[in-house]
Coordinates of C-alpha atoms in Angstrom, one line a residue:
M1 CA 39.8 113.4 0.4
A2 CA 36.8 114.8 -1.0
I3 CA 37.3 113.2 -4.1
G4 CA 37.6 109.7 -2.3
V5 CA 34.5 110.4 -0.6
V6 CA 32.6 111.2 -3.9
A7 CA 34.3 108.2 -5.4
G8 CA 33.0 105.9 -2.3
I9 CA 29.6 107.4 -2.9
V10 CA 29.5 106.7 -6.4
L11 CA 30.7 103.4 -5.9
A12 CA 28.1 102.5 -3.1
A13 CA 25.3 104.1 -5.4
I14 CA 26.7 101.9 -8.3
V15 CA 26.6 98.7 -5.7
A16 CA 23.2 99.6 -4.6
A17 CA 21.7 100.1 -8.1
I18 CA 23.2 96.8 -9.3
G19 CA 21.7 95.0 -6.1
L20 CA 18.3 96.7 -6.8
F21 CA 18.6 95.5 -10.5
K22 CA 19.1 92.1 -9.2
L23 CA 16.4 92.1 -6.9
M24 CA 14.1 93.4 -9.3
W25 CA 15.1 91.2 -12.5
R26 CA 13.5 87.8 -12.9
V27 CA 14.3 85.2 -15.4
A28 CA 12.0 82.4 -16.6
E29 CA 13.8 79.1 -17.0
P30 CA 12.9 77.0 -20.0
N31 CA 10.8 74.7 -18.2
E32 CA 8.9 77.4 -16.5
A33 CA 6.7 80.2 -16.8
L34 CA 6.6 83.3 -14.6
V35 CA 3.2 84.6 -13.6
I36 CA 3.5 88.2 -12.4
S37 CA 0.4 89.5 -10.6
G38 CA -0.2 93.1 -9.1
S39 CA -0.8 95.3 -12.1
T40 CA -2.9 95.3 -15.3
H41 CA -1.2 94.2 -18.4
K42 CA -2.2 93.3 -21.9
T43 CA -1.0 90.0 -23.2
E44 CA -1.5 89.3 -26.6
G45 CA -3.9 86.5 -27.5
V46 CA -5.2 86.6 -23.9
G47 CA -7.2 89.6 -23.4
Q48 CA -7.2 92.8 -21.4
G49 CA -7.5 93.2 -17.9
M50 CA -6.2 89.8 -17.0
G51 CA -4.6 91.1 -14.2
F52 CA -1.2 89.4 -14.4
R53 CA 1.6 88.8 -16.8
I54 CA 3.1 85.7 -18.2
V55 CA 6.8 85.5 -19.1
T56 CA 8.5 82.6 -20.6
G57 CA 11.9 81.9 -21.6
R58 CA 13.3 85.6 -21.0
G59 CA 13.8 88.1 -18.1
T60 CA 11.7 90.7 -16.8
L61 CA 11.6 93.7 -14.2
V62 CA 9.4 93.1 -11.1
L63 CA 8.8 95.7 -8.7
P64 CA 9.1 94.3 -5.2
G65 CA 6.4 94.8 -3.0
V66 CA 4.0 96.0 -5.6
Q67 CA 4.0 93.0 -7.8
A68 CA 4.1 89.0 -6.9
V69 CA 6.1 86.5 -9.1
R70 CA 5.2 82.9 -8.8
K71 CA 6.6 80.1 -11.1
L72 CA 4.4 77.5 -13.1
S73 CA 6.2 74.4 -13.9
L74 CA 6.1 73.5 -17.6
D75 CA 7.6 69.9 -16.9
L76 CA 6.0 66.8 -18.0
N77 CA 3.6 65.2 -15.6
E78 CA 2.2 61.5 -15.3
T79 CA -0.8 59.8 -13.7
Q80 CA -1.4 56.2 -13.3
L81 CA -4.7 55.0 -14.7
S82 CA -6.5 52.1 -12.9
V83 CA -10.2 52.3 -13.9
D84 CA -12.9 49.8 -13.1
C85 CA -15.0 49.7 -16.1
V86 CA -18.0 47.8 -17.7
T87 CA -18.1 46.9 -21.0
H88 CA -21.1 47.0 -23.6
Q89 CA -21.7 43.2 -22.7
G90 CA -21.7 43.9 -19.3
I91 CA -18.4 42.4 -18.5
P92 CA -16.3 44.0 -15.7
L93 CA -12.9 45.0 -16.7
R94 CA -9.9 47.1 -15.0
V95 CA -8.3 49.2 -17.6
K96 CA -4.6 50.3 -16.6
G97 CA -2.6 52.8 -18.4
V98 CA -0.5 55.9 -18.0
V99 CA -1.2 59.3 -19.0
I100 CA 1.6 61.9 -19.6
F101 CA 0.7 65.5 -20.0
K102 CA 1.9 69.0 -19.3
V103 CA 0.9 72.6 -19.2
G104 CA 0.5 74.0 -22.8
D105 CA 3.3 76.2 -24.1
D106 CA 1.0 78.8 -25.5
L107 CA -0.1 81.7 -23.4
V108 CA -3.7 80.8 -23.2
S109 CA -3.0 77.3 -21.9
I110 CA -0.5 78.8 -19.4
A111 CA -3.1 81.3 -18.2
N112 CA -5.7 78.7 -17.9
A113 CA -3.4 76.5 -15.8
A114 CA -2.2 79.5 -13.8
R115 CA -5.7 80.1 -12.8
R116 CA -6.5 76.5 -11.9
F117 CA -3.2 75.0 -10.6
L118 CA -0.7 78.0 -9.4
D119 CA -0.7 76.9 -5.9
Q120 CA -1.9 73.2 -6.3
Q121 CA 0.4 71.9 -9.0
K122 CA 0.8 68.6 -6.9
M123 CA -3.1 68.0 -7.7
M124 CA -2.7 68.0 -11.3
P125 CA -2.3 64.0 -11.7
E126 CA -5.1 63.6 -9.2
R127 CA -7.4 65.8 -11.2
V128 CA -6.2 64.4 -14.6
H129 CA -6.9 60.9 -13.3
I130 CA -10.6 61.9 -12.5
V131 CA -11.1 63.4 -16.0
F132 CA -9.7 60.3 -17.7
A133 CA -11.4 57.8 -15.6
G134 CA -15.0 59.3 -16.0
H135 CA -14.4 59.3 -20.1
L136 CA -12.8 56.1 -20.0
R137 CA -15.6 54.5 -18.2
S138 CA -17.9 56.0 -20.8
I139 CA -16.2 55.1 -23.8
V140 CA -15.6 51.3 -22.6
G141 CA -19.2 51.1 -21.9
G142 CA -19.8 51.4 -25.6
L143 CA -17.3 48.9 -26.7
T144 CA -17.4 45.3 -26.6
V145 CA -14.1 43.1 -25.2
E146 CA -13.2 42.0 -28.5
D147 CA -13.1 45.8 -29.7
M148 CA -10.7 46.7 -26.8
I149 CA -8.5 43.6 -27.4
R150 CA -8.0 44.1 -31.2
D151 CA -7.9 47.9 -31.6
R152 CA -6.5 49.3 -28.7
E153 CA -5.5 52.1 -30.6
K154 CA -9.3 53.0 -31.1
L155 CA -9.6 53.1 -27.5
T156 CA -6.9 55.3 -27.0
G157 CA -7.8 57.7 -29.6
Q158 CA -11.5 58.2 -28.3
T159 CA -10.3 58.7 -25.1
R160 CA -8.1 61.6 -25.9
M161 CA -10.6 63.0 -28.1
A162 CA -13.2 63.0 -25.4
C163 CA -10.6 64.4 -23.0
G164 CA -9.4 67.0 -25.1
T165 CA -11.9 69.7 -24.5
E166 CA -11.6 69.5 -20.8
M167 CA -7.7 69.2 -20.7
E168 CA -7.7 72.6 -22.9
K169 CA -9.8 74.1 -20.4
L170 CA -7.4 73.0 -17.8
G171 CA -4.6 74.6 -19.9
L172 CA -3.0 71.1 -20.2
I173 CA -2.1 69.0 -23.2
V174 CA -1.6 65.2 -23.5
D175 CA 1.6 64.2 -24.7
S176 CA 1.0 60.6 -24.5
L177 CA -1.7 58.0 -23.3
Q178 CA -1.0 54.3 -23.3
I179 CA -3.3 51.3 -22.4
H180 CA -0.7 49.3 -20.6
E181 CA -3.1 46.2 -19.5
I182 CA -6.7 45.1 -19.4
E183 CA -7.4 43.2 -16.3
D184 CA -10.4 40.7 -16.6
P185 CA -11.5 39.3 -13.0
T186 CA -14.1 37.1 -14.8
G187 CA -11.7 35.2 -17.0
Y188 CA -13.7 36.1 -20.1
I189 CA -10.6 37.2 -22.1
K190 CA -8.9 34.1 -21.1
N191 CA -11.9 32.0 -22.3
L192 CA -12.0 34.0 -25.2
A193 CA -8.5 33.1 -26.1
M194 CA -9.0 29.3 -25.5
P195 CA -10.7 28.4 -28.6
H196 CA -8.0 30.3 -30.5
A197 CA -5.2 28.6 -28.5
A198 CA -6.7 25.1 -28.9
A199 CA -6.8 25.8 -32.5
V200 CA -3.2 26.9 -32.7
Q201 CA -2.4 23.7 -30.6
R202 CA -4.4 21.4 -32.9
D203 CA -2.8 22.9 -36.0
A204 CA 0.7 22.5 -34.1
R205 CA -0.3 18.7 -33.7
I206 CA -1.5 18.3 -37.2
A207 CA 1.6 19.7 -38.5
Q208 CA 3.8 17.8 -36.3
A209 CA 1.8 14.6 -37.1
E210 CA 2.1 15.3 -40.7
A211 CA 5.8 16.0 -40.3
N212 CA 6.0 12.7 -38.7
R213 CA 4.1 10.8 -41.4
L214 CA 6.2 12.3 -44.2
A215 CA 9.3 11.6 -42.3
T216 CA 8.1 8.1 -41.8
E217 CA 7.1 7.5 -45.5
A218 CA 10.5 8.8 -46.4
E219 CA 12.1 6.2 -44.2
Q220 CA 10.1 3.4 -45.3
A221 CA 10.8 4.5 -48.8
A222 CA 14.3 4.4 -48.3
F223 CA 14.0 1.0 -46.4
A224 CA 12.1 -0.2 -49.4
R225 CA 14.6 0.8 -51.9
M226 CA 17.4 -0.7 -49.9
A227 CA 15.2 -4.0 -49.6
E228 CA 14.6 -3.6 -53.3
A229 CA 18.3 -3.3 -54.0
T230 CA 19.3 -6.2 -51.8
R231 CA 16.6 -8.4 -53.5
D232 CA 17.6 -7.5 -56.9
S233 CA 21.3 -8.2 -56.0
E234 CA 20.4 -11.7 -54.5
I235 CA 18.1 -12.7 -57.6
L236 CA 21.1 -11.8 -59.9
Q237 CA 23.3 -13.7 -57.8
A238 CA 20.9 -16.7 -57.6
G239 CA 20.5 -16.6 -61.2
Y240 CA 24.2 -16.8 -62.0
Q241 CA 24.6 -19.6 -59.4
A242 CA 21.7 -21.5 -61.2
E243 CA 23.3 -20.9 -64.7
R244 CA 26.6 -22.4 -63.1
D245 CA 24.6 -25.2 -61.5
K246 CA 23.0 -26.3 -64.9
A247 CA 26.1 -26.1 -66.6
A248 CA 27.7 -28.4 -64.2
A249 CA 24.6 -30.8 -64.0
T250 CA 24.5 -30.8 -68.0
A251 CA 28.1 -31.8 -68.1
R252 CA 27.8 -34.5 -65.6
Q253 CA 24.6 -35.9 -67.4
A254 CA 25.7 -35.8 -70.9
G255 CA 26.8 -39.4 -71.0
P256 CA 23.5 -40.9 -69.2
L257 CA 21.6 -38.7 -71.4
S258 CA 23.1 -40.1 -74.4
E259 CA 22.6 -43.8 -73.4
A260 CA 19.0 -42.9 -72.4
A261 CA 18.4 -41.3 -75.9
A262 CA 19.7 -44.3 -77.5
R263 CA 17.4 -46.5 -75.2
Q264 CA 14.2 -44.3 -75.9
E265 CA 14.8 -44.8 -79.6
V266 CA 14.8 -48.6 -79.2
V267 CA 11.7 -48.6 -77.1
V268 CA 10.1 -46.1 -79.6
Q269 CA 10.6 -48.5 -82.4
E270 CA 9.7 -51.4 -80.4
T271 CA 6.2 -49.8 -79.7
R272 CA 5.6 -49.0 -83.0
V273 CA 5.9 -52.6 -84.0
A274 CA 3.6 -53.6 -81.0
E275 CA 0.9 -51.0 -82.3
L276 CA 1.2 -52.3 -85.8
E277 CA 0.5 -55.9 -84.7
A278 CA -2.2 -54.9 -82.3
H279 CA -3.9 -53.0 -85.2
R280 CA -3.7 -55.9 -87.4
R281 CA -5.3 -58.2 -84.9
E282 CA -7.9 -55.9 -84.3
Q283 CA -8.9 -55.7 -87.9
Q284 CA -8.8 -59.5 -88.0
L285 CA -11.4 -59.5 -85.1
Q286 CA -13.5 -57.1 -86.9
A287 CA -13.9 -59.4 -89.8
D288 CA -14.2 -62.7 -88.2
V289 CA -16.1 -61.8 -84.9
R290 CA -17.6 -58.4 -84.7
K291 CA -19.5 -57.9 -88.0
P292 CA -21.2 -61.2 -87.5
A293 CA -22.1 -60.4 -84.1
D294 CA -23.3 -57.0 -84.7
A295 CA -25.6 -58.5 -87.4
A296 CA -27.1 -61.0 -85.0
A297 CA -27.6 -58.4 -82.3
Y298 CA -29.2 -55.9 -84.7
E299 CA -31.7 -58.6 -85.6
T300 CA -32.3 -59.5 -82.2
R301 CA -32.7 -55.7 -81.1
T302 CA -35.1 -54.9 -83.8
R303 CA -37.4 -57.8 -83.1
A304 CA -37.3 -56.9 -79.3
E305 CA -38.3 -53.4 -80.2
A306 CA -41.2 -54.4 -82.1
E307 CA -42.6 -56.9 -79.5
R308 CA -42.0 -54.0 -77.1
D309 CA -43.7 -51.5 -79.2
A310 CA -46.9 -53.9 -79.3
R311 CA -46.9 -54.4 -75.7
I312 CA -46.7 -50.7 -75.1
S313 CA -49.8 -50.1 -77.4
A314 CA -51.8 -52.7 -75.6
A315 CA -51.0 -51.4 -72.3
Q316 CA -51.8 -47.8 -73.4
A317 CA -55.2 -48.7 -74.4
K318 CA -55.8 -50.8 -71.6
A319 CA -54.9 -47.8 -69.4
K320 CA -57.1 -45.5 -71.2
E321 CA -60.0 -47.8 -70.7
T322 CA -59.1 -48.1 -67.1
E323 CA -58.8 -44.2 -66.8
L324 CA -61.9 -43.7 -68.3
A325 CA -63.7 -46.0 -66.2
A326 CA -62.3 -44.6 -63.1
A327 CA -63.1 -41.1 -64.0
A328 CA -66.7 -42.2 -64.6
E329 CA -66.7 -43.9 -61.2
A330 CA -65.3 -40.9 -59.4
T331 CA -67.8 -38.6 -60.9
R332 CA -70.5 -40.9 -59.7
V333 CA -68.8 -41.0 -56.2
T334 CA -68.3 -37.5 -56.0
T335 CA -72.0 -36.5 -56.9
A336 CA -73.5 -39.1 -54.5
A337 CA -70.9 -37.7 -51.8
T338 CA -72.2 -34.0 -52.5
A339 CA -75.6 -35.0 -52.4
D340 CA -75.0 -37.0 -49.0
A341 CA -73.2 -34.1 -47.8
T342 CA -75.7 -31.6 -48.7
A343 CA -78.7 -33.5 -47.0
T344 CA -76.3 -34.3 -43.9
E345 CA -75.7 -30.6 -43.7
A346 CA -79.5 -29.6 -44.1
R347 CA -80.4 -32.3 -41.4
G348 CA -77.7 -31.0 -39.0
L349 CA -78.8 -27.3 -39.5
A350 CA -82.5 -28.4 -38.9
Q351 CA -81.6 -30.4 -35.8
A352 CA -79.3 -27.7 -34.5
K353 CA -82.2 -25.2 -35.0
A354 CA -84.6 -27.5 -33.2
T355 CA -82.1 -28.2 -30.4
R356 CA -81.6 -24.5 -30.0
A357 CA -85.2 -23.5 -29.9
T358 CA -85.9 -26.4 -27.3
G359 CA -82.9 -25.4 -25.2
E360 CA -84.2 -21.7 -25.3
A361 CA -87.7 -22.8 -24.5
E362 CA -86.4 -25.0 -21.7
A363 CA -84.2 -22.3 -20.5
A364 CA -87.0 -19.9 -20.3
A365 CA -89.5 -22.1 -18.6
T366 CA -86.7 -22.9 -15.8
Q367 CA -86.0 -19.4 -15.4
A368 CA -89.8 -18.7 -15.3
R369 CA -90.1 -21.6 -12.5
G370 CA -87.2 -20.4 -10.6
L371 CA -88.7 -16.8 -10.7
A372 CA -92.0 -18.2 -9.5
E373 CA -90.7 -20.4 -6.9
A374 CA -88.5 -17.3 -5.6
E375 CA -91.2 -15.0 -5.6
S376 CA -93.3 -17.6 -3.8
A377 CA -90.9 -18.4 -1.2
K378 CA -90.3 -14.6 -0.6
A379 CA -94.1 -14.2 -0.3
R380 CA -94.0 -17.0 2.2
G381 CA -91.2 -15.6 4.1
L382 CA -92.7 -12.1 4.1
A383 CA -96.1 -13.7 5.4
E384 CA -94.4 -15.8 8.1
A385 CA -92.3 -12.7 9.2
E386 CA -95.6 -10.5 9.2
A387 CA -97.4 -13.2 11.2
I388 CA -94.5 -13.5 13.8
K389 CA -94.0 -9.7 13.8
A390 CA -97.9 -9.4 14.6
R391 CA -97.8 -12.1 17.4
A392 CA -94.9 -10.4 18.8
A393 CA -96.6 -7.1 18.9
A394 CA -99.9 -8.5 20.2
L395 CA -97.9 -10.5 22.8
A396 CA -96.2 -7.1 23.9
E397 CA -99.4 -5.1 23.9
N398 CA -101.8 -7.7 25.8
Q399 CA -100.2 -11.1 26.7
E400 CA -103.4 -12.5 28.5
A401 CA -105.5 -11.9 25.3
V402 CA -102.9 -13.9 23.5
V403 CA -102.7 -16.6 25.9
A404 CA -106.5 -16.8 26.0
Q405 CA -106.7 -17.0 22.3
Q406 CA -104.3 -19.9 22.2
L407 CA -106.3 -21.7 25.0
A408 CA -109.5 -20.9 23.5
E409 CA -108.1 -22.5 19.9
N410 CA -106.9 -25.5 21.6
W411 CA -110.0 -25.9 24.1
P412 CA -111.2 -29.1 22.7
A413 CA -107.9 -30.9 22.8
I414 CA -107.5 -29.7 26.4
V415 CA -110.9 -31.0 27.4
E416 CA -110.3 -34.1 25.6
A417 CA -107.4 -34.8 27.5
G418 CA -108.9 -33.9 30.8
A419 CA -111.7 -36.3 30.0
G420 CA -109.1 -39.1 29.0
A421 CA -108.6 -39.7 32.8
F422 CA -112.0 -41.1 32.8
G423 CA -111.5 -43.4 29.9
N424 CA -109.5 -46.0 31.6
V425 CA -112.1 -46.2 34.6
E426 CA -114.2 -49.3 34.3
H427 CA -116.4 -48.8 37.5
M428 CA -116.9 -45.4 39.0
V429 CA -118.8 -45.2 42.4
L430 CA -120.8 -42.1 42.8
L431 CA -121.7 -41.1 46.1
N432 CA -124.0 -38.3 45.7
G433 CA -125.8 -39.6 42.5
A434 CA -126.4 -37.3 39.7
E435 CA -125.0 -34.4 41.6
G436 CA -121.6 -35.9 42.0
M437 CA -121.6 -36.6 38.4
S438 CA -122.2 -33.2 37.5
E439 CA -119.5 -32.0 39.8
M440 CA -117.1 -34.4 38.5
F441 CA -117.8 -33.1 34.7
A442 CA -117.7 -29.5 36.0
K443 CA -114.2 -30.0 37.3
A444 CA -113.1 -31.5 34.2
L445 CA -114.6 -28.8 32.3
T446 CA -113.0 -26.0 34.4
M447 CA -109.6 -27.4 34.0
G448 CA -109.1 -25.1 31.2
G449 CA -109.9 -22.2 33.5
T450 CA -107.5 -23.3 36.1
G451 CA -104.8 -23.6 33.0
L452 CA -105.5 -20.2 32.1
G453 CA -104.9 -19.0 35.7
V454 CA -101.7 -20.7 35.8
A455 CA -100.8 -19.2 32.5
R456 CA -101.6 -15.8 33.8
Q457 CA -99.3 -16.4 36.9
L458 CA -96.3 -17.8 34.7
L459 CA -96.9 -14.5 32.4
A460 CA -96.9 -12.2 35.4
S461 CA -93.7 -14.0 36.8
M462 CA -91.9 -13.5 33.3
G463 CA -93.1 -9.7 33.4
Q464 CA -91.7 -9.2 36.9
A465 CA -88.4 -10.9 36.3
P466 CA -86.6 -8.3 34.4
A467 CA -87.7 -5.7 37.0
G468 CA -87.0 -7.6 40.0
G469 CA -84.0 -9.7 39.0
S470 CA -82.9 -12.3 36.5
A471 CA -84.2 -15.7 37.0
G472 CA -81.9 -18.4 37.5
P473 CA -81.8 -21.9 36.2
A474 CA -84.7 -24.2 36.7
V475 CA -84.1 -26.8 39.5
N476 CA -86.3 -29.9 39.4
G477 CA -88.7 -28.3 37.0
R478 CA -89.0 -25.3 39.4
V479 CA -87.7 -21.7 38.3
P480 CA -86.4 -20.1 41.5
I481 CA -87.0 -16.3 41.9
R482 CA -84.1 -14.1 43.0
E483 CA -84.7 -12.2 45.9
E484 CA -82.6 -8.9 46.5

């Protein structure tokens, strides 16, 4: 029984030891690293006093309650890039791509990643996106759209190189960086491709047109060869047919041709006989008629030519004489006409000058008379205007004096008019003798004073009219005065 108890205790101890061992033993998977903290460890290549231990790909003992074990994933991670950038040309673009990264396999990278992402491993894609977005904007800002399109590898390489140092500090390595798409909201890339697309379309159309032309030329050449062969065949057939027709016609015309040939020979012989007869007759005419006629004609012609030459010589001499006489007369007439023309021109110039001088003198005199008359008329008008102005001023200042002056100037005429009343009296009876005569003459002489009084009254009434009221129209020679 004691043995059984001892065996049970030993077995329990063994089970407890196994359970404790399993509790303390930790194994790192191939895609993870164990970060054991709680004691000072020396890790090769990392340094001393790090405060934690890194275990990858093997197992290790961990003291529960004393040491803490956490896992850091070494799996691949990816982050999608969608970055708004501006190129060196000032053109906005959106660069889309993907970054595949992981924690480095070396202890330094694991240590750096553990310090930064041990409890924030889900934040790795966001942090990596921020790093790549900043560097991508900087790199795109130094490139043109053409550079990015033609050499994406250059953009990828510069981006990885720029982010390498920062990713190393984070303990991360980039397995792959791919630029998937470059979006162009302004349409610059599309417009950039349009000339090339147009050139490709143009070349395609040119190539198609050239192919059509070559095909058409080949077809037309084939048609031409077919037509040529048809023509040659028809020509040969026509030639053969013509030869057959000729042979048939020759056979049909053999008899008539023989008869015609015989008849032709007869006509030829007859024609030759006629020609010989005509020649004989011509020779006879030459001897009997033409030779004597030619001799007579030659004689007549010779005499006529001699008479003609004599008449021509006489006519030429007469014409020469007439020409010389006409030339002399023309010279005389020309000289006389020149002299007459010169004299006429001189007389015309003299008359023109005299007429011009006379006209200028008359014009000057007329102008002077006109100016004198104008000045005289102007002076008379000014004098009359001054006189009227003076009378008006005097009348305005002293009406009585003006009237008295006018009466005084016309006093003799007034007295003569007053005395004219006695001119028609044949007999005058005076009752009081000389005294009566004196009174009569005194009344006649004082008629001027009475006229002066009447004039004064009229002037007074004219002076009061504007003040008292306007005068009405004259009725029976009297001027009524309007009363208010």
